PDB file of C-alpha atoms in Angstrom:
ATOM      1  CA  MET A   1       0.000   0.000   0.000  1.00 94.00           C
ATOM      2  CA  TYR A   2       1.158   3.527  -0.779  1.00 98.00           C
ATOM      3  CA  ASN A   3       1.476   5.409   2.504  1.00 98.00           C
ATOM      4  CA  ARG A   4       0.649   8.969   1.479  1.00 98.00           C
ATOM      5  CA  GLN A   5       1.316  10.357   4.946  1.00 98.00           C
ATOM      6  CA  ALA A   6       4.801   8.814   5.022  1.00 98.00           C
ATOM      7  CA  ALA A   7       5.587  10.270   1.587  1.00 98.00           C
ATOM      8  CA  VAL A   8       4.424  13.731   2.700  1.00 98.00           C
ATOM      9  CA  GLN A   9       6.275  13.474   6.020  1.00 98.00           C
ATOM     10  CA  TYR A  10       9.483  12.653   4.120  1.00 98.00           C
ATOM     11  CA  ALA A  11       8.834  15.553   1.721  1.00 98.00           C
ATOM     12  CA  ASN A  12       8.392  17.941   4.644  1.00 98.00           C
ATOM     13  CA  THR A  13      11.457  16.621   6.474  1.00 98.00           C
ATOM     14  CA  TRP A  14      13.855  16.928   3.516  1.00 98.00           C
ATOM     15  CA  TRP A  15      12.393  19.817   1.479  1.00 98.00           C
ATOM     16  CA  ASN A  16      15.263  22.181   2.291  1.00 98.00           C
ATOM     17  CA  SER A  17      18.137  19.741   2.733  1.00 98.00           C
ATOM     18  CA  ASN A  18      19.491  16.497   1.324  1.00 98.00           C
ATOM     19  CA  ASN A  19      19.184  13.069   2.859  1.00 98.00           C
ATOM     20  CA  PRO A  20      22.795  11.782   3.059  1.00 98.00           C
ATOM     21  CA  ALA A  21      21.582   8.277   2.178  1.00 97.00           C
ATOM     22  CA  TYR A  22      21.006   9.439  -1.427  1.00 98.00           C
ATOM     23  CA  PRO A  23      23.107  11.144  -4.088  1.00 97.00           C
ATOM     24  CA  VAL A  24      22.467  14.825  -4.832  1.00 96.00           C
ATOM     25  CA  PHE A  25      22.074  16.092  -8.391  1.00 96.00           C
ATOM     26  CA  ASP A  26      22.485  19.618  -9.767  1.00 96.00           C
ATOM     27  CA  VAL A  27      18.888  19.278 -10.968  1.00 96.00           C
ATOM     28  CA  ASP A  28      17.571  17.362  -7.966  1.00 98.00           C
ATOM     29  CA  CYS A  29      13.788  17.653  -8.237  1.00 98.00           C
ATOM     30  CA  THR A  30      13.048  14.152  -9.495  1.00 98.00           C
ATOM     31  CA  ASN A  31      15.601  12.457  -7.249  1.00 98.00           C
ATOM     32  CA  TYR A  32      13.834  14.145  -4.294  1.00 98.00           C
ATOM     33  CA  ILE A  33      10.357  13.137  -5.530  1.00 98.00           C
ATOM     34  CA  SER A  34      11.576   9.558  -6.048  1.00 98.00           C
ATOM     35  CA  GLN A  35      12.841   9.527  -2.461  1.00 98.00           C
ATOM     36  CA  CYS A  36       9.416  10.734  -1.291  1.00 98.00           C
ATOM     37  CA  LEU A  37       7.643   8.008  -3.279  1.00 98.00           C
ATOM     38  CA  ARG A  38      10.034   5.399  -1.893  1.00 98.00           C
ATOM     39  CA  ALA A  39       9.398   6.654   1.661  1.00 98.00           C
ATOM     40  CA  GLY A  40       5.705   6.071   0.955  1.00 98.00           C
ATOM     41  CA  GLY A  41       6.441   2.430   0.167  1.00 98.00           C
ATOM     42  CA  ALA A  42       6.647   2.503  -3.621  1.00 98.00           C
ATOM     43  CA  PRO A  43       8.478  -0.630  -4.786  1.00 97.00           C
ATOM     44  CA  MET A  44      11.552  -0.332  -6.947  1.00 97.00           C
ATOM     45  CA  ARG A  45      12.080  -2.563  -9.969  1.00 96.00           C
ATOM     46  CA  GLY A  46      14.286  -2.848 -13.039  1.00 96.00           C
ATOM     47  CA  TYR A  47      17.815  -2.850 -11.566  1.00 96.00           C
ATOM     48  CA  PRO A  48      20.398  -2.733 -13.159  1.00 96.00           C
ATOM     49  CA  ARG A  49      18.937  -1.468 -16.459  1.00 94.00           C
ATOM     50  CA  ARG A  50      18.982   2.327 -16.328  1.00 96.00           C
ATOM     51  CA  ASP A  51      16.389   2.556 -19.106  1.00 95.00           C
ATOM     52  CA  LYS A  52      13.919   0.190 -17.415  1.00 94.00           C
ATOM     53  CA  GLY A  53      11.878   0.412 -14.255  1.00 96.00           C
ATOM     54  CA  TRP A  54      12.284   2.846 -11.382  1.00 98.00           C
ATOM     55  CA  TRP A  55      15.100   2.201  -8.927  1.00 98.00           C
ATOM     56  CA  ILE A  56      18.277   3.301  -7.181  1.00 98.00           C
ATOM     57  CA  GLY A  57      21.012   0.989  -5.934  1.00 97.00           C
ATOM     58  CA  GLY A  58      24.545  -0.238  -6.406  1.00 94.00           C
ATOM     59  CA  GLY A  59      25.848   3.299  -6.884  1.00 95.00           C
ATOM     60  CA  THR A  60      23.596   3.974  -9.865  1.00 97.00           C
ATOM     61  CA  TRP A  61      19.924   4.664 -10.668  1.00 98.00           C
ATOM     62  CA  SER A  62      17.355   4.485 -13.424  1.00 98.00           C
ATOM     63  CA  PHE A  63      16.636   7.468 -15.632  1.00 98.00           C
ATOM     64  CA  SER A  64      13.101   7.491 -14.211  1.00 98.00           C
ATOM     65  CA  TRP A  65      14.507   7.898 -10.689  1.00 98.00           C
ATOM     66  CA  SER A  66      16.566  10.942 -11.603  1.00 98.00           C
ATOM     67  CA  THR A  67      15.025  12.829 -14.539  1.00 98.00           C
ATOM     68  CA  SER A  68      11.684  14.593 -14.802  1.00 98.00           C
ATOM     69  CA  HIS A  69      11.004  13.382 -18.306  1.00 98.00           C
ATOM     70  CA  GLY A  70      11.934   9.815 -17.357  1.00 98.00           C
ATOM     71  CA  LEU A  71       9.639   9.764 -14.315  1.00 98.00           C
ATOM     72  CA  ARG A  72       6.834  11.315 -16.353  1.00 98.00           C
ATOM     73  CA  TRP A  73       6.994   8.423 -18.848  1.00 98.00           C
ATOM     74  CA  TYR A  74       7.425   5.795 -16.154  1.00 98.00           C
ATOM     75  CA  LEU A  75       4.330   6.953 -14.257  1.00 98.00           C
ATOM     76  CA  ASP A  76       2.363   7.125 -17.501  1.00 98.00           C
ATOM     77  CA  THR A  77       3.231   3.592 -18.625  1.00 97.00           C
ATOM     78  CA  SER A  78       4.036   1.393 -15.600  1.00 97.00           C
ATOM     79  CA  THR A  79       1.722  -1.601 -15.202  1.00 96.00           C
ATOM     80  CA  VAL A  80       3.508  -3.233 -12.233  1.00 95.00           C
ATOM     81  CA  GLY A  81       5.018  -1.877  -9.033  1.00 95.00           C
ATOM     82  CA  LEU A  82       4.777   1.897  -8.727  1.00 97.00           C
ATOM     83  CA  GLN A  83       1.818   2.942 -10.869  1.00 97.00           C
ATOM     84  CA  ALA A  84      -0.190   6.096 -11.449  1.00 98.00           C
ATOM     85  CA  THR A  85      -3.197   7.301 -13.359  1.00 98.00           C
ATOM     86  CA  LYS A  86      -3.513  10.688 -14.993  1.00 98.00           C
ATOM     87  CA  VAL A  87      -6.271  12.921 -13.676  1.00 98.00           C
ATOM     88  CA  ALA A  88      -7.735  15.886 -15.511  1.00 98.00           C
ATOM     89  CA  ASN A  89      -7.407  18.585 -12.870  1.00 98.00           C
ATOM     90  CA  ALA A  90      -5.038  19.533 -10.079  1.00 98.00           C
ATOM     91  CA  SER A  91      -8.029  19.579  -7.734  1.00 97.00           C
ATOM     92  CA  ASP A  92      -8.419  15.811  -8.364  1.00 98.00           C
ATOM     93  CA  LEU A  93      -5.050  15.102  -6.723  1.00 98.00           C
ATOM     94  CA  GLN A  94      -4.452  13.776  -3.212  1.00 98.00           C
ATOM     95  CA  LEU A  95      -1.582  14.084  -0.764  1.00 98.00           C
ATOM     96  CA  GLY A  96       1.474  12.235  -2.101  1.00 98.00           C
ATOM     97  CA  ASP A  97       0.469  12.603  -5.747  1.00 98.00           C
ATOM     98  CA  VAL A  98       2.875  13.978  -8.353  1.00 98.00           C
ATOM     99  CA  ILE A  99       2.800  16.831 -10.879  1.00 98.00           C
ATOM    100  CA  SER A 100       5.076  16.889 -13.944  1.00 98.00           C
ATOM    101  CA  TYR A 101       5.906  20.260 -15.543  1.00 98.00           C
ATOM    102  CA  ASP A 102       6.813  21.092 -19.131  1.00 98.00           C
ATOM    103  CA  PHE A 103       7.794  24.743 -18.768  1.00 97.00           C
ATOM    104  CA  GLN A 104       8.477  25.362 -22.475  1.00 96.00           C
ATOM    105  CA  GLY A 105       5.446  23.439 -23.748  1.00 96.00           C
ATOM    106  CA  ASP A 106       7.735  21.450 -26.050  1.00 97.00           C
ATOM    107  CA  GLY A 107       6.789  17.967 -24.805  1.00 97.00           C
ATOM    108  CA  ARG A 108       9.959  17.571 -22.729  1.00 97.00           C
ATOM    109  CA  PHE A 109       9.149  17.596 -19.016  1.00 98.00           C
ATOM    110  CA  ASP A 110      11.502  19.703 -16.894  1.00 96.00           C
ATOM    111  CA  HIS A 111      10.291  19.549 -13.305  1.00 97.00           C
ATOM    112  CA  THR A 112       8.516  17.302 -10.798  1.00 98.00           C
ATOM    113  CA  THR A 113       6.731  18.101  -7.524  1.00 98.00           C
ATOM    114  CA  ILE A 114       4.791  16.228  -4.838  1.00 98.00           C
ATOM    115  CA  VAL A 115       1.483  17.313  -3.308  1.00 98.00           C
ATOM    116  CA  THR A 116       1.993  18.033   0.398  1.00 98.00           C
ATOM    117  CA  GLY A 117      -1.062  20.103   1.284  1.00 98.00           C
ATOM    118  CA  PHE A 118      -4.016  22.084  -0.016  1.00 98.00           C
ATOM    119  CA  ASN A 119      -5.250  25.655  -0.125  1.00 97.00           C
ATOM    120  CA  GLY A 120      -8.949  24.921  -0.391  1.00 97.00           C
ATOM    121  CA  ARG A 121      -9.050  22.359  -3.213  1.00 96.00           C
ATOM    122  CA  GLU A 122      -5.851  23.594  -4.859  1.00 97.00           C
ATOM    123  CA  PRO A 123      -2.717  21.534  -4.212  1.00 98.00           C
ATOM    124  CA  LEU A 124       0.381  22.893  -2.548  1.00 98.00           C
ATOM    125  CA  VAL A 125       3.629  21.189  -3.513  1.00 98.00           C
ATOM    126  CA  ASN A 126       7.179  20.593  -2.318  1.00 98.00           C
ATOM    127  CA  ALA A 127      10.184  20.418  -4.617  1.00 98.00           C
ATOM    128  CA  HIS A 128      13.966  20.444  -4.890  1.00 98.00           C
ATOM    129  CA  THR A 129      16.441  22.123  -7.242  1.00 95.00           C
ATOM    130  CA  ALA A 130      15.008  25.428  -6.023  1.00 94.00           C
ATOM    131  CA  SER A 131      13.791  24.093  -2.671  1.00 96.00           C
ATOM    132  CA  SER A 132      10.102  24.804  -2.148  1.00 97.00           C
ATOM    133  CA  ARG A 133       7.631  23.901   0.574  1.00 98.00           C
ATOM    134  CA  GLN A 134       3.864  24.211   0.298  1.00 98.00           C
ATOM    135  CA  ARG A 135       4.141  26.227  -2.933  1.00 97.00           C
ATOM    136  CA  ASP A 136       1.180  26.880  -5.227  1.00 97.00           C
ATOM    137  CA  TRP A 137       1.219  24.033  -7.767  1.00 98.00           C
ATOM    138  CA  ARG A 138       1.013  26.351 -10.805  1.00 97.00           C
ATOM    139  CA  TYR A 139       4.571  27.693 -10.290  1.00 94.00           C
ATOM    140  CA  THR A 140       3.627  31.003 -11.922  1.00 95.00           C
ATOM    141  CA  SER A 141       6.136  32.829  -9.680  1.00 92.00           C
ATOM    142  CA  SER A 142       9.008  30.629 -10.892  1.00 92.00           C
ATOM    143  CA  PRO A 143      11.522  32.149 -13.337  1.00 91.00           C
ATOM    144  CA  ALA A 144      11.127  28.911 -15.342  1.00 92.00           C
ATOM    145  CA  TYR A 145       7.370  29.456 -15.807  1.00 93.00           C
ATOM    146  CA  LEU A 146       6.178  30.470 -19.268  1.00 94.00           C
ATOM    147  CA  ASP A 147       2.689  30.933 -20.678  1.00 95.00           C
ATOM    148  CA  GLU A 148       3.370  27.694 -22.604  1.00 96.00           C
ATOM    149  CA  THR A 149       3.810  25.667 -19.413  1.00 97.00           C
ATOM    150  CA  SER A 150       1.826  22.437 -19.374  1.00 97.00           C
ATOM    151  CA  TYR A 151       1.232  19.972 -16.567  1.00 98.00           C
ATOM    152  CA  ILE A 152       0.449  16.305 -16.086  1.00 98.00           C
ATOM    153  CA  PHE A 153      -1.321  15.369 -12.866  1.00 98.00           C
ATOM    154  CA  PHE A 154      -0.497  11.858 -11.622  1.00 98.00           C
ATOM    155  CA  HIS A 155      -2.539  10.124  -8.961  1.00 98.00           C
ATOM    156  CA  ILE A 156      -0.318   7.458  -7.401  1.00 98.00           C
ATOM    157  CA  LYS A 157      -2.245   4.197  -7.084  1.00 98.00           C
ATOM    158  CA  ASP A 158      -2.798   3.090  -3.512  1.00 97.00           C
ATOM    159  CA  SER A 159      -1.772  -0.550  -4.007  1.00 94.00           C
ATOM    160  CA  PHE A 160       1.101  -2.098  -5.914  1.00 91.00           C
ATOM    161  CA  THR A 161       0.993  -5.232  -8.044  1.00 78.00           C
TER     162      THR A 161
END
């Protein structure tokens, strides 16, 4: 079972620092989100193939663990282990769900966040690279935001197969 509270607790513990048990990347957003998902009980699979599955271990990691675009595709296509479904609106998300961001609107996803709270029905998110806690999910105040920005809203499935 995906433990949403554990994922959010991890996100809130490490939002402004790095867990020494994991590597740190210059662009660290997806590594941080992967850590949050793992803290929530998401199972890893695919080791040692970097282009398959979602995992970290043995001094290396999958592309889906560490890159926004890789995690976006993994969540969209995984049929075993960690799985997600796309939802139409940010207001359909729950704690521990994930948002993928394509700031340029070019189909290449650049950023990943995790839902850690709500302002009414609108999600608030945590992120790394530029550390953020309980930020408005739209990211309109970010220097990376453009009018072309598009989003994918992923609801993490509660059970793993």
